[in-house]
Amino acid sequence: MTKQVIWQSTLTCPVCGYRKTETMPRNACQWFYECQGCHTLLKPKPGDCCVFCSYGSVACPPIQLSDGQAGCCR
């Protein structure tokens, strides 16, 4: 059975609460994201592989495909 990957994730800035839905990269982790509300540079939380896993409504595609196992992009 093939898993269906969700490609859109809504990032929420932990500083100002600004939210924006973005399309996640298909073949790489995104380590940095600049909030368009307050211009804070978001970085993954310790133990997370990317900003989508830390601040997104949906985890990144590699994590989705690996059933939530950490270390997808290392």
N, CA and C atoms as an extended XYZ file, in Angstrom:
222
Properties=species:S:1:pos:R:3:atomname:S:1:resname:S:1:resid:I:1 pbc="F F F"
N         0.839       -1.179        0.000 N   MET     1
C         0.000        0.000        0.000 CA  MET     1
C         0.886        1.246        0.000 C   MET     1
N         0.655        2.151       -0.927 N   THR     2
C         1.421        3.385       -1.042 CA  THR     2
C         0.796        4.453       -0.168 C   THR     2
N         1.645        5.135        0.604 N   LYS     3
C         1.150        6.213        1.451 CA  LYS     3
C         0.913        7.461        0.622 C   LYS     3
N        -0.127        8.175        0.952 N   GLN     4
C        -0.434        9.445        0.305 CA  GLN     4
C         0.293       10.554        1.060 C   GLN     4
N         1.150       11.282        0.370 N   VAL     5
C         1.918       12.361        0.998 CA  VAL     5
C         1.138       13.667        0.887 C   VAL     5
N         1.105       14.415        1.975 N   ILE     6
C         0.501       15.744        1.993 CA  ILE     6
C         1.633       16.734        1.731 C   ILE     6
N         1.494       17.550        0.699 N   TRP     7
C         2.582       18.445        0.282 CA  TRP     7
C         2.454       19.856        0.845 C   TRP     7
N         1.297       20.215        1.369 N   GLN     8
C         1.071       21.554        1.917 CA  GLN     8
C         1.103       21.494        3.439 C   GLN     8
N         1.755       22.476        4.035 N   SER     9
C         1.800       22.562        5.493 CA  SER     9
C         1.701       24.032        5.879 C   SER     9
N         0.951       24.320        6.930 N   THR    10
C         0.832       25.691        7.399 CA  THR    10
C         1.845       25.911        8.515 C   THR    10
N         2.801       26.809        8.254 N   LEU    11
C         3.810       27.161        9.253 CA  LEU    11
C         3.250       28.254       10.148 C   LEU    11
N         3.460       28.116       11.460 N   THR    12
C         3.026       29.118       12.427 CA  THR    12
C         4.246       29.633       13.169 C   THR    12
N         4.473       30.930       13.091 N   CYS    13
C         5.618       31.543       13.771 CA  CYS    13
C         5.402       31.514       15.280 C   CYS    13
N         6.371       30.999       16.045 N   PRO    14
C         6.224       30.956       17.496 CA  PRO    14
C         6.394       32.322       18.157 C   PRO    14
N         6.902       33.294       17.414 N   VAL    15
C         7.140       34.632       17.965 CA  VAL    15
C         5.904       35.513       17.824 C   VAL    15
N         5.357       35.599       16.594 N   CYS    16
C         4.243       36.529       16.357 CA  CYS    16
C         2.923       35.847       16.016 C   CYS    16
N         2.959       34.532       15.764 N   GLY    17
C         1.736       33.806       15.451 CA  GLY    17
C         1.310       33.879       13.994 C   GLY    17
N         2.093       34.542       13.142 N   TYR    18
C         1.773       34.625       11.718 CA  TYR    18
C         1.738       33.222       11.127 C   TYR    18
N         0.750       32.983       10.260 N   ARG    19
C         0.601       31.655        9.647 CA  ARG    19
C         0.627       31.791        8.134 C   ARG    19
N         1.308       30.844        7.492 N   LYS    20
C         1.331       30.818        6.032 CA  LYS    20
C         1.429       29.379        5.571 C   LYS    20
N         0.598       29.040        4.590 N   THR    21
C         0.633       27.700        4.012 CA  THR    21
C         1.666       27.684        2.891 C   THR    21
N         2.566       26.721        2.969 N   GLU    22
C         3.648       26.586        2.000 CA  GLU    22
C         3.658       25.168        1.436 C   GLU    22
N         4.214       25.032        0.247 N   THR    23
C         4.442       23.718       -0.343 CA  THR    23
C         5.812       23.240        0.128 C   THR    23
N         5.856       22.029        0.659 N   MET    24
C         7.113       21.490        1.178 CA  MET    24
C         7.986       20.967        0.047 C   MET    24
N         9.311       21.068        0.204 N   PRO    25
C        10.217       20.506       -0.804 CA  PRO    25
C        10.012       19.004       -0.920 C   PRO    25
N        10.166       18.479       -2.111 N   ARG    26
C         9.948       17.051       -2.350 CA  ARG    26
C        11.163       16.201       -2.013 C   ARG    26
N        12.356       16.776       -2.102 N   ASN    27
C        13.550       15.941       -1.974 CA  ASN    27
C        14.604       16.521       -1.036 C   ASN    27
N        14.208       17.433       -0.156 N   ALA    28
C        15.170       18.027        0.775 CA  ALA    28
C        14.430       18.571        1.983 C   ALA    28
N        15.149       18.682        3.087 N   CYS    29
C        14.581       19.316        4.276 CA  CYS    29
C        14.820       20.820        4.202 C   CYS    29
N        13.901       21.570        4.751 N   GLN    30
C        14.065       23.030        4.789 CA  GLN    30
C        14.454       23.402        6.205 C   GLN    30
N        15.691       23.828        6.358 N   TRP    31
C        16.235       24.110        7.685 CA  TRP    31
C        15.951       25.519        8.178 C   TRP    31
N        15.676       26.444        7.267 N   PHE    32
C        15.424       27.825        7.659 CA  PHE    32
C        14.191       28.343        6.948 C   PHE    32
N        13.474       29.236        7.640 N   TYR    33
C        12.296       29.875        7.050 CA  TYR    33
C        12.148       31.234        7.702 C   TYR    33
N        12.032       32.286        6.892 N   GLU    34
C        11.843       33.629        7.435 CA  GLU    34
C        10.360       33.940        7.528 C   GLU    34
N         9.905       34.253        8.735 N   CYS    35
C         8.516       34.618        8.963 CA  CYS    35
C         8.218       35.913        8.208 C   CYS    35
N         7.129       35.920        7.469 N   GLN    36
C         6.751       37.117        6.728 CA  GLN    36
C         6.058       38.148        7.608 C   GLN    36
N         5.714       37.744        8.831 N   GLY    37
C         5.076       38.675        9.750 CA  GLY    37
C         6.075       39.524       10.526 C   GLY    37
N         7.052       38.846       11.163 N   CYS    38
C         8.011       39.568       12.018 CA  CYS    38
C         9.465       39.412       11.557 C   CYS    38
N         9.689       38.651       10.494 N   HIS    39
C        11.011       38.432        9.889 CA  HIS    39
C        11.978       37.650       10.784 C   HIS    39
N        11.436       36.917       11.751 N   THR    40
C        12.257       36.007       12.551 CA  THR    40
C        12.695       34.844       11.667 C   THR    40
N        13.938       34.440       11.788 N   LEU    41
C        14.436       33.286       11.052 CA  LEU    41
C        14.164       32.037       11.880 C   LEU    41
N        13.246       31.208       11.403 N   LEU    42
C        12.896       29.977       12.117 CA  LEU    42
C        13.887       28.887       11.756 C   LEU    42
N        14.262       28.111       12.760 N   LYS    43
C        15.154       26.959       12.606 CA  LYS    43
C        14.489       25.767       13.285 C   LYS    43
N        14.828       24.544       12.887 N   PRO    44
C        14.208       23.377       13.527 CA  PRO    44
C        14.493       23.326       15.026 C   PRO    44
N        13.525       22.845       15.790 N   LYS    45
C        13.732       22.602       17.216 CA  LYS    45
C        14.678       21.413       17.367 C   LYS    45
N        15.386       21.321       18.487 N   PRO    46
C        16.267       20.160       18.698 CA  PRO    46
C        15.507       18.851       18.526 C   PRO    46
N        16.080       17.961       17.742 N   GLY    47
C        15.459       16.664       17.489 CA  GLY    47
C        14.585       16.621       16.246 C   GLY    47
N        14.221       17.785       15.701 N   ASP    48
C        13.429       17.833       14.473 CA  ASP    48
C        14.359       18.021       13.279 C   ASP    48
N        13.925       17.528       12.130 N   CYS    49
C        14.792       17.588       10.945 CA  CYS    49
C        14.616       18.872       10.148 C   CYS    49
N        13.476       19.551       10.305 N   CYS    50
C        13.238       20.736        9.472 CA  CYS    50
C        12.190       21.644       10.127 C   CYS    50
N        11.991       22.831        9.538 N   VAL    51
C        11.031       23.782       10.088 CA  VAL    51
C         9.591       23.276        9.983 C   VAL    51
N         9.297       22.443        8.984 N   PHE    52
C         7.938       21.914        8.863 CA  PHE    52
C         7.618       20.955       10.006 C   PHE    52
N         8.603       20.166       10.419 N   CYS    53
C         8.383       19.253       11.549 CA  CYS    53
C         8.259       20.020       12.863 C   CYS    53
N         8.904       21.175       12.958 N   SER    54
C         8.847       21.965       14.194 CA  SER    54
C         7.648       22.900       14.256 C   SER    54
N         7.311       23.563       13.158 N   TYR    55
C         6.312       24.635       13.188 CA  TYR    55
C         5.154       24.432       12.220 C   TYR    55
N         5.152       23.319       11.494 N   GLY    56
C         4.126       23.094       10.491 CA  GLY    56
C         2.944       22.290       10.991 C   GLY    56
N         1.850       22.407       10.275 N   SER    57
C         0.645       21.633       10.602 CA  SER    57
C         0.782       20.188       10.136 C   SER    57
N         1.719       19.941        9.222 N   VAL    58
C         1.976       18.603        8.683 CA  VAL    58
C         3.491       18.402        8.662 C   VAL    58
N         3.954       17.245        9.073 N   ALA    59
C         5.386       16.936        9.036 CA  ALA    59
C         5.865       16.834        7.589 C   ALA    59
N         7.168       16.947        7.400 N   CYS    60
C         7.753       16.914        6.054 CA  CYS    60
C         7.523       15.557        5.376 C   CYS    60
N         7.564       15.522        4.037 N   PRO    61
C         7.306       14.273        3.308 CA  PRO    61
C         8.159       13.081        3.748 C   PRO    61
N         9.484       13.233        3.973 N   PRO    62
C        10.251       12.057        4.416 CA  PRO    62
C         9.756       11.489        5.754 C   PRO    62
N         9.354       12.341        6.673 N   ILE    63
C         8.825       11.866        7.960 CA  ILE    63
C         7.464       11.209        7.751 C   ILE    63
N         6.627       11.779        6.899 N   GLN    64
C         5.324       11.161        6.602 CA  GLN    64
C         5.520        9.744        6.056 C   GLN    64
N         6.482        9.592        5.165 N   LEU    65
C         6.711        8.291        4.530 CA  LEU    65
C         7.381        7.284        5.454 C   LEU    65
N         8.054        7.780        6.501 N   SER    66
C         8.762        6.875        7.416 CA  SER    66
C         7.990        6.637        8.710 C   SER    66
N         6.689        6.936        8.697 N   ASP    67
C         5.843        6.747        9.886 CA  ASP    67
C         6.342        7.499       11.107 C   ASP    67
N         6.872        8.708       10.891 N   GLY    68
C         7.268        9.567       11.998 CA  GLY    68
C         8.635        9.282       12.587 C   GLY    68
N         9.414        8.445       11.958 N   GLN    69
C        10.763        8.138       12.478 CA  GLN    69
C        11.682        9.333       12.261 C   GLN    69
N        12.422        9.711       13.278 N   ALA    70
C        13.332       10.856       13.204 CA  ALA    70
C        14.551       10.508       12.365 C   ALA    70
N        15.253       11.539       11.948 N   GLY    71
C        16.494       11.346       11.231 CA  GLY    71
C        16.339       11.192        9.738 C   GLY    71
N        15.266       11.697        9.197 N   CYS    72
C        15.007       11.508        7.766 CA  CYS    72
C        16.004       12.222        6.879 C   CYS    72
N        16.556       13.291        7.339 N   CYS    73
C        17.377       14.140        6.450 CA  CYS    73
C        18.841       14.194        6.874 C   CYS    73
N        19.261       13.295        7.698 N   ARG    74
C        20.650       13.355        8.180 CA  ARG    74
C        21.527       12.445        7.422 C   ARG    74
